[in-house]
Amino acid sequence: MERRNLWAPWRINYVQGLSESRECFICHNLQNPQQDDANLVLWQTDKSIVILNRFPYNNGHLLIAPARHIAELDEAAEDELLEMFKLITESQKALSLAIKPHGFNVGMNFGRCAGAGLPGHLHIHVVPRWDGDTNFMAVCGHTNVISQSLTELLELLKQVSKKHDLPSL
Ligand SMILES: [Zn+2]
């Protein structure tokens, strides 16, 4: 018997919306290494991944996450915690070499009420700071210029990493 299809093309946006809203972008990046550049992945190590934040608080905003989809620090093993902390150090080194920040904010948010955009997969924010940078971001934080500079910044950070053998865990 001939198989007949019932077409409902208007559902595609709904179906795609469902998968987009449910998917963890960190896990997605881990599972698609062939798209590392498009996904802004800087480093992938044994137990962790380091990604340029697509929606940065400031230029050079990195995210460090365990490879496992875990939400809370008490779910992380000691070697995962240690590697993530080492990657904070290595991220600061790479950013210092590439874009010479004057300081850093390093932190974590747990739960949506605390500002976590992705509460299911814990991650550490490493945010470079410069003297007097706060006004700059309020004006330029969400302009289209960012996506181009993210690509350039990723390339610069990769070059610096290669030259200085980072991360050297
Ligand atoms: Zn995840």
Tab-separated table of N, CA and C and ligand atoms in Angstrom:
chain	number	residue	atom	x	y	z
A	1	MET	N	0.833	-1.196	0.000
A	1	MET	CA	0.000	0.000	0.000
A	1	MET	C	0.872	1.252	0.000
A	2	GLU	N	0.484	2.204	-0.799
A	2	GLU	CA	1.265	3.434	-0.881
A	2	GLU	C	1.135	4.253	0.405
A	3	ARG	N	2.275	4.710	0.885
A	3	ARG	CA	2.245	5.502	2.104
A	3	ARG	C	1.985	6.972	1.751
A	4	ARG	N	1.071	7.590	2.443
A	4	ARG	CA	0.742	8.992	2.170
A	4	ARG	C	1.161	9.865	3.349
A	5	ASN	N	1.667	11.022	3.007
A	5	ASN	CA	2.094	11.954	4.060
A	5	ASN	C	1.065	13.049	4.250
A	6	LEU	N	0.854	13.404	5.469
A	6	LEU	CA	0.036	14.570	5.775
A	6	LEU	C	0.994	15.718	6.115
A	7	TRP	N	1.028	16.727	5.262
A	7	TRP	CA	1.983	17.825	5.458
A	7	TRP	C	1.411	18.896	6.379
A	8	ALA	N	2.209	19.302	7.327
A	8	ALA	CA	1.797	20.384	8.236
A	8	ALA	C	3.001	21.292	8.467
A	9	PRO	N	3.425	21.981	7.386
A	9	PRO	CA	4.692	22.711	7.458
A	9	PRO	C	4.719	23.826	8.496
A	10	TRP	N	3.542	24.337	8.868
A	10	TRP	CA	3.527	25.429	9.845
A	10	TRP	C	3.986	24.977	11.227
A	11	ARG	N	4.043	23.644	11.438
A	11	ARG	CA	4.461	23.156	12.752
A	11	ARG	C	5.973	23.227	12.967
A	12	ILE	N	6.718	23.471	11.892
A	12	ILE	CA	8.166	23.384	12.016
A	12	ILE	C	8.717	24.384	13.037
A	13	ASN	N	8.151	25.601	13.035
A	13	ASN	CA	8.639	26.598	13.986
A	13	ASN	C	8.380	26.160	15.427
A	14	TYR	N	7.211	25.568	15.622
A	14	TYR	CA	6.865	25.084	16.961
A	14	TYR	C	7.808	23.964	17.398
A	15	VAL	N	8.008	23.000	16.490
A	15	VAL	CA	8.859	21.848	16.824
A	15	VAL	C	10.299	22.296	17.084
A	16	GLN	N	10.787	23.173	16.207
A	16	GLN	CA	12.153	23.676	16.406
A	16	GLN	C	12.249	24.478	17.692
A	17	GLY	N	11.218	25.261	17.969
A	17	GLY	CA	11.200	26.047	19.202
A	17	GLY	C	11.287	25.169	20.424
A	18	LEU	N	10.590	24.034	20.384
A	18	LEU	CA	10.620	23.095	21.508
A	18	LEU	C	12.028	22.590	21.755
A	19	SER	N	12.670	22.126	20.671
A	19	SER	CA	13.996	21.531	20.867
A	19	SER	C	15.002	22.607	21.264
A	20	GLU	N	14.825	23.827	20.717
A	20	GLU	CA	15.763	24.887	21.069
A	20	GLU	C	15.650	25.269	22.534
A	21	SER	N	14.409	25.318	23.010
A	21	SER	CA	14.252	25.769	24.384
A	21	SER	C	14.686	24.698	25.377
A	22	ARG	N	14.666	23.442	24.964
A	22	ARG	CA	15.007	22.371	25.902
A	22	ARG	C	16.482	21.996	25.843
A	23	GLU	N	17.141	22.325	24.757
A	23	GLU	CA	18.511	21.852	24.592
A	23	GLU	C	19.483	22.663	25.428
A	24	CYS	N	20.438	21.977	26.018
A	24	CYS	CA	21.502	22.633	26.768
A	24	CYS	C	22.609	22.977	25.768
A	25	PHE	N	22.947	24.263	25.639
A	25	PHE	CA	23.912	24.631	24.594
A	25	PHE	C	25.323	24.121	24.925
A	26	ILE	N	25.622	23.941	26.192
A	26	ILE	CA	26.942	23.408	26.553
A	26	ILE	C	27.055	21.948	26.091
A	27	CYS	N	26.020	21.149	26.377
A	27	CYS	CA	26.026	19.748	25.920
A	27	CYS	C	26.003	19.683	24.392
A	28	HIS	N	25.223	20.575	23.790
A	28	HIS	CA	25.179	20.631	22.321
A	28	HIS	C	26.588	20.877	21.765
A	29	ASN	N	27.308	21.809	22.358
A	29	ASN	CA	28.665	22.111	21.882
A	29	ASN	C	29.603	20.919	22.076
A	30	LEU	N	29.462	20.236	23.210
A	30	LEU	CA	30.306	19.068	23.483
A	30	LEU	C	30.067	17.959	22.455
A	31	GLN	N	28.809	17.853	21.994
A	31	GLN	CA	28.461	16.767	21.080
A	31	GLN	C	28.722	17.119	19.619
A	32	ASN	N	29.089	18.391	19.347
A	32	ASN	CA	29.295	18.819	17.959
A	32	ASN	C	30.645	19.505	17.770
A	33	PRO	N	31.736	18.780	18.047
A	33	PRO	CA	33.065	19.403	17.969
A	33	PRO	C	33.409	19.918	16.575
A	34	GLN	N	32.745	19.379	15.537
A	34	GLN	CA	33.010	19.860	14.176
A	34	GLN	C	32.517	21.298	13.996
A	35	GLN	N	31.690	21.770	14.932
A	35	GLN	CA	31.179	23.149	14.867
A	35	GLN	C	31.814	24.047	15.930
A	36	ASP	N	33.004	23.656	16.411
A	36	ASP	CA	33.622	24.398	17.515
A	36	ASP	C	33.736	25.895	17.251
A	37	ASP	N	34.157	26.272	16.043
A	37	ASP	CA	34.330	27.697	15.755
A	37	ASP	C	32.987	28.430	15.789
A	38	ALA	N	31.982	27.832	15.140
A	38	ALA	CA	30.653	28.460	15.124
A	38	ALA	C	30.066	28.531	16.532
A	39	ASN	N	30.408	27.526	17.358
A	39	ASN	CA	29.884	27.485	18.724
A	39	ASN	C	30.757	28.257	19.708
A	40	LEU	N	31.829	28.864	19.208
A	40	LEU	CA	32.731	29.704	20.012
A	40	LEU	C	33.434	28.908	21.111
A	41	VAL	N	33.735	27.631	20.829
A	41	VAL	CA	34.456	26.809	21.798
A	41	VAL	C	35.945	27.140	21.722
A	42	LEU	N	36.525	27.529	22.839
A	42	LEU	CA	37.953	27.843	22.884
A	42	LEU	C	38.769	26.582	23.174
A	43	TRP	N	38.457	25.908	24.274
A	43	TRP	CA	39.182	24.702	24.659
A	43	TRP	C	38.210	23.596	25.041
A	44	GLN	N	38.582	22.362	24.713
A	44	GLN	CA	37.908	21.224	25.323
A	44	GLN	C	38.975	20.343	25.946
A	45	THR	N	38.848	20.100	27.231
A	45	THR	CA	39.835	19.306	27.964
A	45	THR	C	39.183	17.994	28.392
A	46	ASP	N	39.894	17.197	29.180
A	46	ASP	CA	39.378	15.890	29.587
A	46	ASP	C	37.980	15.960	30.188
A	47	LYS	N	37.801	16.882	31.106
A	47	LYS	CA	36.572	16.889	31.899
A	47	LYS	C	35.789	18.180	31.777
A	48	SER	N	36.259	19.096	30.914
A	48	SER	CA	35.647	20.430	30.890
A	48	SER	C	35.631	21.005	29.478
A	49	ILE	N	34.888	22.104	29.355
A	49	ILE	CA	34.858	22.845	28.100
A	49	ILE	C	34.924	24.332	28.443
A	50	VAL	N	35.591	25.117	27.599
A	50	VAL	CA	35.682	26.568	27.797
A	50	VAL	C	35.150	27.240	26.535
A	51	ILE	N	34.147	28.093	26.713
A	51	ILE	CA	33.404	28.690	25.597
A	51	ILE	C	33.382	30.206	25.753
A	52	LEU	N	33.482	30.912	24.641
A	52	LEU	CA	33.236	32.364	24.670
A	52	LEU	C	31.734	32.591	24.810
A	53	ASN	N	31.334	33.382	25.776
A	53	ASN	CA	29.911	33.669	25.958
A	53	ASN	C	29.381	34.476	24.766
A	54	ARG	N	28.317	33.939	24.133
A	54	ARG	CA	27.727	34.592	22.970
A	54	ARG	C	27.022	35.897	23.358
A	55	PHE	N	26.672	36.014	24.635
A	55	PHE	CA	25.994	37.220	25.137
A	55	PHE	C	26.834	37.817	26.272
A	56	PRO	N	28.002	38.354	25.912
A	56	PRO	CA	28.990	38.715	26.942
A	56	PRO	C	28.591	39.921	27.780
A	57	TYR	N	28.966	39.864	29.065
A	57	TYR	CA	28.851	41.042	29.927
A	57	TYR	C	29.923	42.052	29.532
A	58	ASN	N	31.014	41.528	28.993
A	58	ASN	CA	32.135	42.370	28.633
A	58	ASN	C	32.971	41.614	27.605
A	59	ASN	N	33.832	42.303	26.898
A	59	ASN	CA	34.665	41.639	25.896
A	59	ASN	C	35.503	40.540	26.559
A	60	GLY	N	35.538	39.351	25.938
A	60	GLY	CA	36.363	38.264	26.453
A	60	GLY	C	35.708	37.421	27.533
A	61	HIS	N	34.399	37.546	27.689
A	61	HIS	CA	33.651	36.813	28.720
A	61	HIS	C	33.654	35.308	28.399
A	62	LEU	N	34.347	34.515	29.240
A	62	LEU	CA	34.443	33.066	29.022
A	62	LEU	C	33.560	32.301	30.002
A	63	LEU	N	33.116	31.120	29.555
A	63	LEU	CA	32.363	30.198	30.410
A	63	LEU	C	33.150	28.903	30.529
A	64	ILE	N	33.342	28.447	31.764
A	64	ILE	CA	34.029	27.175	32.021
A	64	ILE	C	33.001	26.219	32.605
A	65	ALA	N	32.834	25.046	31.984
A	65	ALA	CA	31.806	24.112	32.447
A	65	ALA	C	32.347	22.693	32.466
A	66	PRO	N	31.817	21.863	33.365
A	66	PRO	CA	32.179	20.447	33.330
A	66	PRO	C	31.547	19.796	32.097
A	67	ALA	N	32.171	18.742	31.586
A	67	ALA	CA	31.606	18.049	30.424
A	67	ALA	C	30.303	17.343	30.798
A	68	ARG	N	30.165	17.007	32.072
A	68	ARG	CA	28.926	16.342	32.503
A	68	ARG	C	27.842	17.373	32.762
A	69	HIS	N	26.601	17.033	32.377
A	69	HIS	CA	25.461	17.933	32.590
A	69	HIS	C	25.027	17.838	34.055
A	70	ILE	N	25.660	18.640	34.897
A	70	ILE	CA	25.308	18.656	36.312
A	70	ILE	C	25.022	20.095	36.725
A	71	ALA	N	24.093	20.236	37.664
A	71	ALA	CA	23.617	21.580	38.022
A	71	ALA	C	24.309	22.134	39.261
A	72	GLU	N	24.725	21.249	40.168
A	72	GLU	CA	25.203	21.722	41.478
A	72	GLU	C	26.650	21.311	41.710
A	73	LEU	N	27.349	22.139	42.486
A	73	LEU	CA	28.752	21.839	42.773
A	73	LEU	C	28.906	20.523	43.524
A	74	ASP	N	27.925	20.172	44.376
A	74	ASP	CA	28.101	18.934	45.150
A	74	ASP	C	27.896	17.687	44.293
A	75	GLU	N	27.508	17.873	43.017
A	75	GLU	CA	27.440	16.734	42.095
A	75	GLU	C	28.766	16.527	41.360
A	76	ALA	N	29.664	17.497	41.457
A	76	ALA	CA	30.938	17.416	40.744
A	76	ALA	C	31.951	16.602	41.546
A	77	ALA	N	32.753	15.816	40.831
A	77	ALA	CA	33.822	15.059	41.480
A	77	ALA	C	35.003	15.995	41.748
A	78	GLU	N	35.878	15.568	42.657
A	78	GLU	CA	37.001	16.440	43.028
A	78	GLU	C	37.886	16.772	41.837
A	79	ASP	N	38.107	15.783	40.948
A	79	ASP	CA	38.982	16.081	39.806
A	79	ASP	C	38.316	17.048	38.827
A	80	GLU	N	36.986	17.028	38.763
A	80	GLU	CA	36.282	18.001	37.923
A	80	GLU	C	36.406	19.413	38.512
A	81	LEU	N	36.237	19.508	39.820
A	81	LEU	CA	36.362	20.810	40.487
A	81	LEU	C	37.772	21.368	40.297
A	82	LEU	N	38.758	20.493	40.480
A	82	LEU	CA	40.157	20.922	40.360
A	82	LEU	C	40.448	21.404	38.939
A	83	GLU	N	39.976	20.644	37.950
A	83	GLU	CA	40.237	21.036	36.565
A	83	GLU	C	39.568	22.373	36.236
A	84	MET	N	38.356	22.574	36.698
A	84	MET	CA	37.676	23.850	36.431
A	84	MET	C	38.421	25.010	37.084
A	85	PHE	N	38.939	24.771	38.285
A	85	PHE	CA	39.679	25.854	38.945
A	85	PHE	C	40.990	26.148	38.228
A	86	LYS	N	41.647	25.091	37.754
A	86	LYS	CA	42.860	25.314	36.955
A	86	LYS	C	42.524	26.078	35.684
A	87	LEU	N	41.355	25.788	35.117
A	87	LEU	CA	40.968	26.470	33.878
A	87	LEU	C	40.632	27.946	34.106
A	88	ILE	N	40.229	28.301	35.322
A	88	ILE	CA	40.080	29.735	35.640
A	88	ILE	C	41.443	30.403	35.483
A	89	THR	N	42.464	29.785	36.074
A	89	THR	CA	43.821	30.334	35.989
A	89	THR	C	44.284	30.447	34.541
A	90	GLU	N	44.059	29.366	33.772
A	90	GLU	CA	44.506	29.354	32.383
A	90	GLU	C	43.724	30.350	31.528
A	91	SER	N	42.448	30.508	31.822
A	91	SER	CA	41.624	31.492	31.101
A	91	SER	C	42.136	32.905	31.370
A	92	GLN	N	42.469	33.171	32.632
A	92	GLN	CA	42.993	34.500	32.967
A	92	GLN	C	44.317	34.755	32.250
A	93	LYS	N	45.146	33.698	32.165
A	93	LYS	CA	46.424	33.839	31.440
A	93	LYS	C	46.172	34.196	29.981
A	94	ALA	N	45.300	33.409	29.328
A	94	ALA	CA	45.053	33.614	27.896
A	94	ALA	C	44.452	34.990	27.637
A	95	LEU	N	43.482	35.383	28.474
A	95	LEU	CA	42.847	36.689	28.286
A	95	LEU	C	43.839	37.820	28.535
A	96	SER	N	44.700	37.643	29.539
A	96	SER	CA	45.698	38.683	29.836
A	96	SER	C	46.644	38.864	28.656
A	97	LEU	N	47.043	37.735	28.060
A	97	LEU	CA	47.934	37.809	26.905
A	97	LEU	C	47.230	38.427	25.697
A	98	ALA	N	45.954	38.094	25.518
A	98	ALA	CA	45.253	38.492	24.290
A	98	ALA	C	44.701	39.907	24.358
A	99	ILE	N	44.081	40.274	25.483
A	99	ILE	CA	43.367	41.566	25.502
A	99	ILE	C	43.693	42.431	26.710
A	100	LYS	N	44.669	41.973	27.557
A	100	LYS	CA	45.216	42.804	28.646
A	100	LYS	C	44.174	43.500	29.535
A	101	PRO	N	43.313	42.703	30.190
A	101	PRO	CA	42.362	43.325	31.125
A	101	PRO	C	43.091	43.906	32.333
A	102	HIS	N	42.422	44.855	33.011
A	102	HIS	CA	42.964	45.411	34.258
A	102	HIS	C	42.558	44.571	35.457
A	103	GLY	N	41.474	43.784	35.313
A	103	GLY	CA	40.986	42.940	36.406
A	103	GLY	C	40.007	41.916	35.880
A	104	PHE	N	39.471	41.092	36.777
A	104	PHE	CA	38.511	40.048	36.382
A	104	PHE	C	37.393	39.931	37.406
A	105	ASN	N	36.192	39.606	36.943
A	105	ASN	CA	35.168	39.039	37.817
A	105	ASN	C	35.103	37.550	37.509
A	106	VAL	N	35.140	36.712	38.541
A	106	VAL	CA	34.976	35.267	38.372
A	106	VAL	C	33.840	34.847	39.285
A	107	GLY	N	32.812	34.170	38.702
A	107	GLY	CA	31.687	33.820	39.559
A	107	GLY	C	30.739	32.811	38.972
A	108	MET	N	29.803	32.378	39.802
A	108	MET	CA	28.812	31.380	39.412
A	108	MET	C	27.435	31.801	39.900
A	109	ASN	N	26.399	31.453	39.114
A	109	ASN	CA	25.020	31.711	39.505
A	109	ASN	C	24.298	30.377	39.613
A	110	PHE	N	23.551	30.175	40.702
A	110	PHE	CA	22.779	28.943	40.868
A	110	PHE	C	21.299	29.282	40.990
A	111	GLY	N	20.502	28.781	40.039
A	111	GLY	CA	19.067	29.058	40.033
A	111	GLY	C	18.748	30.304	39.233
A	112	ARG	N	17.575	30.289	38.591
A	112	ARG	CA	17.183	31.417	37.757
A	112	ARG	C	17.077	32.706	38.566
A	113	CYS	N	16.625	32.612	39.812
A	113	CYS	CA	16.467	33.818	40.620
A	113	CYS	C	17.818	34.476	40.864
A	114	ALA	N	18.894	33.694	40.771
A	114	ALA	CA	20.244	34.233	40.985
A	114	ALA	C	20.887	34.663	39.668
A	115	GLY	N	20.134	34.560	38.577
A	115	GLY	CA	20.642	35.045	37.296
A	115	GLY	C	21.177	33.960	36.384
A	116	ALA	N	21.010	32.686	36.748
A	116	ALA	CA	21.515	31.613	35.891
A	116	ALA	C	20.649	31.493	34.642
A	117	GLY	N	21.237	31.710	33.452
A	117	GLY	CA	20.504	31.575	32.205
A	117	GLY	C	20.358	30.115	31.810
A	118	LEU	N	21.219	29.270	32.355
A	118	LEU	CA	21.222	27.838	32.046
A	118	LEU	C	21.386	27.088	33.370
A	119	PRO	N	20.328	27.019	34.173
A	119	PRO	CA	20.466	26.489	35.531
A	119	PRO	C	20.805	25.002	35.583
A	120	GLY	N	20.569	24.251	34.482
A	120	GLY	CA	20.782	22.808	34.506
A	120	GLY	C	22.232	22.370	34.375
A	121	HIS	N	23.096	23.250	33.880
A	121	HIS	CA	24.486	22.859	33.613
A	121	HIS	C	25.396	23.930	34.222
A	122	LEU	N	26.025	23.590	35.337
A	122	LEU	CA	26.784	24.616	36.068
A	122	LEU	C	27.951	25.131	35.225
A	123	HIS	N	28.296	26.392	35.423
A	123	HIS	CA	29.392	27.003	34.677
A	123	HIS	C	29.950	28.187	35.446
A	124	ILE	N	31.223	28.431	35.236
A	124	ILE	CA	31.919	29.535	35.892
A	124	ILE	C	32.103	30.657	34.876
A	125	HIS	N	31.728	31.865	35.259
A	125	HIS	CA	31.930	33.040	34.400
A	125	HIS	C	33.294	33.647	34.699
A	126	VAL	N	34.077	33.899	33.651
A	126	VAL	CA	35.316	34.666	33.788
A	126	VAL	C	35.138	35.918	32.928
A	127	VAL	N	35.017	37.063	33.588
A	127	VAL	CA	34.697	38.315	32.887
A	127	VAL	C	35.840	39.321	33.051
A	128	PRO	N	36.539	39.617	31.952
A	128	PRO	CA	37.601	40.619	32.022
A	128	PRO	C	37.016	42.005	32.320
A	129	ARG	N	37.755	42.811	33.062
A	129	ARG	CA	37.320	44.171	33.383
A	129	ARG	C	38.434	45.158	33.078
A	130	TRP	N	38.029	46.345	32.704
A	130	TRP	CA	38.975	47.440	32.478
A	130	TRP	C	38.519	48.635	33.295
A	131	ASP	N	39.461	49.444	33.706
A	131	ASP	CA	39.102	50.666	34.420
A	131	ASP	C	38.108	51.458	33.577
A	132	GLY	N	36.970	51.818	34.157
A	132	GLY	CA	35.985	52.648	33.450
A	132	GLY	C	35.209	51.933	32.369
A	133	ASP	N	35.094	50.592	32.426
A	133	ASP	CA	34.430	49.858	31.331
A	133	ASP	C	32.910	49.796	31.458
A	134	THR	N	32.336	50.164	32.583
A	134	THR	CA	30.909	49.900	32.801
A	134	THR	C	30.019	50.669	31.843
A	135	ASN	N	30.348	51.910	31.541
A	135	ASN	CA	29.501	52.686	30.627
A	135	ASN	C	29.551	52.133	29.214
A	136	PHE	N	30.707	51.651	28.820
A	136	PHE	CA	30.891	51.116	27.475
A	136	PHE	C	29.915	49.984	27.192
A	137	MET	N	29.793	49.039	28.135
A	137	MET	CA	28.950	47.877	27.885
A	137	MET	C	27.479	48.234	27.857
A	138	ALA	N	27.073	49.186	28.662
A	138	ALA	CA	25.662	49.577	28.667
A	138	ALA	C	25.248	50.072	27.284
A	139	VAL	N	26.170	50.683	26.580
A	139	VAL	CA	25.869	51.221	25.250
A	139	VAL	C	26.018	50.144	24.179
A	140	CYS	N	27.059	49.334	24.263
A	140	CYS	CA	27.435	48.455	23.146
A	140	CYS	C	27.162	46.966	23.382
A	141	GLY	N	26.633	46.596	24.537
A	141	GLY	CA	26.525	45.174	24.899
A	141	GLY	C	25.715	44.331	23.949
A	142	HIS	N	24.734	44.893	23.282
A	142	HIS	CA	23.862	44.059	22.452
A	142	HIS	C	23.801	44.533	21.005
A	143	THR	N	24.875	45.134	20.548
A	143	THR	CA	24.888	45.543	19.142
A	143	THR	C	25.407	44.401	18.283
A	144	ASN	N	25.220	44.503	16.988
A	144	ASN	CA	25.658	43.456	16.077
A	144	ASN	C	27.173	43.389	15.941
A	145	VAL	N	27.840	44.437	16.328
A	145	VAL	CA	29.304	44.463	16.241
A	145	VAL	C	29.912	43.304	17.036
A	146	ILE	N	29.236	42.916	18.117
A	146	ILE	CA	29.762	41.882	19.010
A	146	ILE	C	30.037	40.567	18.286
A	147	SER	N	29.131	40.125	17.408
A	147	SER	CA	29.301	38.794	16.817
A	147	SER	C	30.562	38.735	15.953
A	148	GLN	N	30.861	39.804	15.253
A	148	GLN	CA	32.094	39.830	14.485
A	148	GLN	C	33.304	39.816	15.412
A	149	SER	N	33.256	40.636	16.454
A	149	SER	CA	34.413	40.694	17.335
A	149	SER	C	34.580	39.385	18.107
A	150	LEU	N	33.488	38.650	18.344
A	150	LEU	CA	33.596	37.354	19.010
A	150	LEU	C	34.416	36.385	18.164
A	151	THR	N	34.155	36.382	16.853
A	151	THR	CA	34.898	35.510	15.948
A	151	THR	C	36.380	35.884	15.938
A	152	GLU	N	36.641	37.173	15.873
A	152	GLU	CA	38.037	37.630	15.874
A	152	GLU	C	38.712	37.322	17.206
A	153	LEU	N	37.973	37.532	18.276
A	153	LEU	CA	38.535	37.284	19.608
A	153	LEU	C	38.832	35.798	19.802
A	154	LEU	N	37.926	34.936	19.332
A	154	LEU	CA	38.161	33.494	19.433
A	154	LEU	C	39.459	33.130	18.719
A	155	GLU	N	39.645	33.675	17.525
A	155	GLU	CA	40.851	33.391	16.755
A	155	GLU	C	42.097	33.867	17.490
A	156	LEU	N	42.025	35.068	18.053
A	156	LEU	CA	43.144	35.626	18.805
A	156	LEU	C	43.471	34.764	20.027
A	157	LEU	N	42.438	34.343	20.756
A	157	LEU	CA	42.654	33.509	21.946
A	157	LEU	C	43.240	32.152	21.565
A	158	LYS	N	42.832	31.620	20.429
A	158	LYS	CA	43.383	30.343	19.960
A	158	LYS	C	44.865	30.484	19.616
A	159	GLN	N	45.204	31.594	18.958
A	159	GLN	CA	46.618	31.826	18.612
A	159	GLN	C	47.473	31.939	19.861
A	160	VAL	N	46.981	32.715	20.838
A	160	VAL	CA	47.700	32.892	22.096
A	160	VAL	C	47.844	31.543	22.816
A	161	SER	N	46.756	30.744	22.807
A	161	SER	CA	46.777	29.443	23.482
A	161	SER	C	47.839	28.532	22.874
A	162	LYS	N	47.899	28.543	21.547
A	162	LYS	CA	48.856	27.687	20.843
A	162	LYS	C	50.286	28.117	21.170
A	163	LYS	N	50.520	29.407	21.110
A	163	LYS	CA	51.854	29.953	21.328
A	163	LYS	C	52.350	29.683	22.747
A	164	HIS	N	51.442	29.744	23.718
A	164	HIS	CA	51.834	29.624	25.130
A	164	HIS	C	51.435	28.274	25.738
A	165	ASP	N	51.048	27.326	24.858
A	165	ASP	CA	50.732	25.973	25.307
A	165	ASP	C	49.648	25.967	26.390
A	166	LEU	N	48.578	26.687	26.134
A	166	LEU	CA	47.458	26.763	27.078
A	166	LEU	C	46.263	25.971	26.524
A	167	PRO	N	45.477	25.288	27.349
A	167	PRO	CA	45.704	25.168	28.782
A	167	PRO	C	46.734	24.088	29.055
A	168	SER	N	47.627	24.350	30.001
A	168	SER	CA	48.608	23.324	30.398
A	168	SER	C	48.189	22.802	31.759
A	169	LEU	N	47.321	21.800	31.749
A	169	LEU	CA	46.754	21.284	33.003
A	169	LEU	C	47.678	20.258	33.646
B	1	ZN	ZN	24.375	20.353	29.596
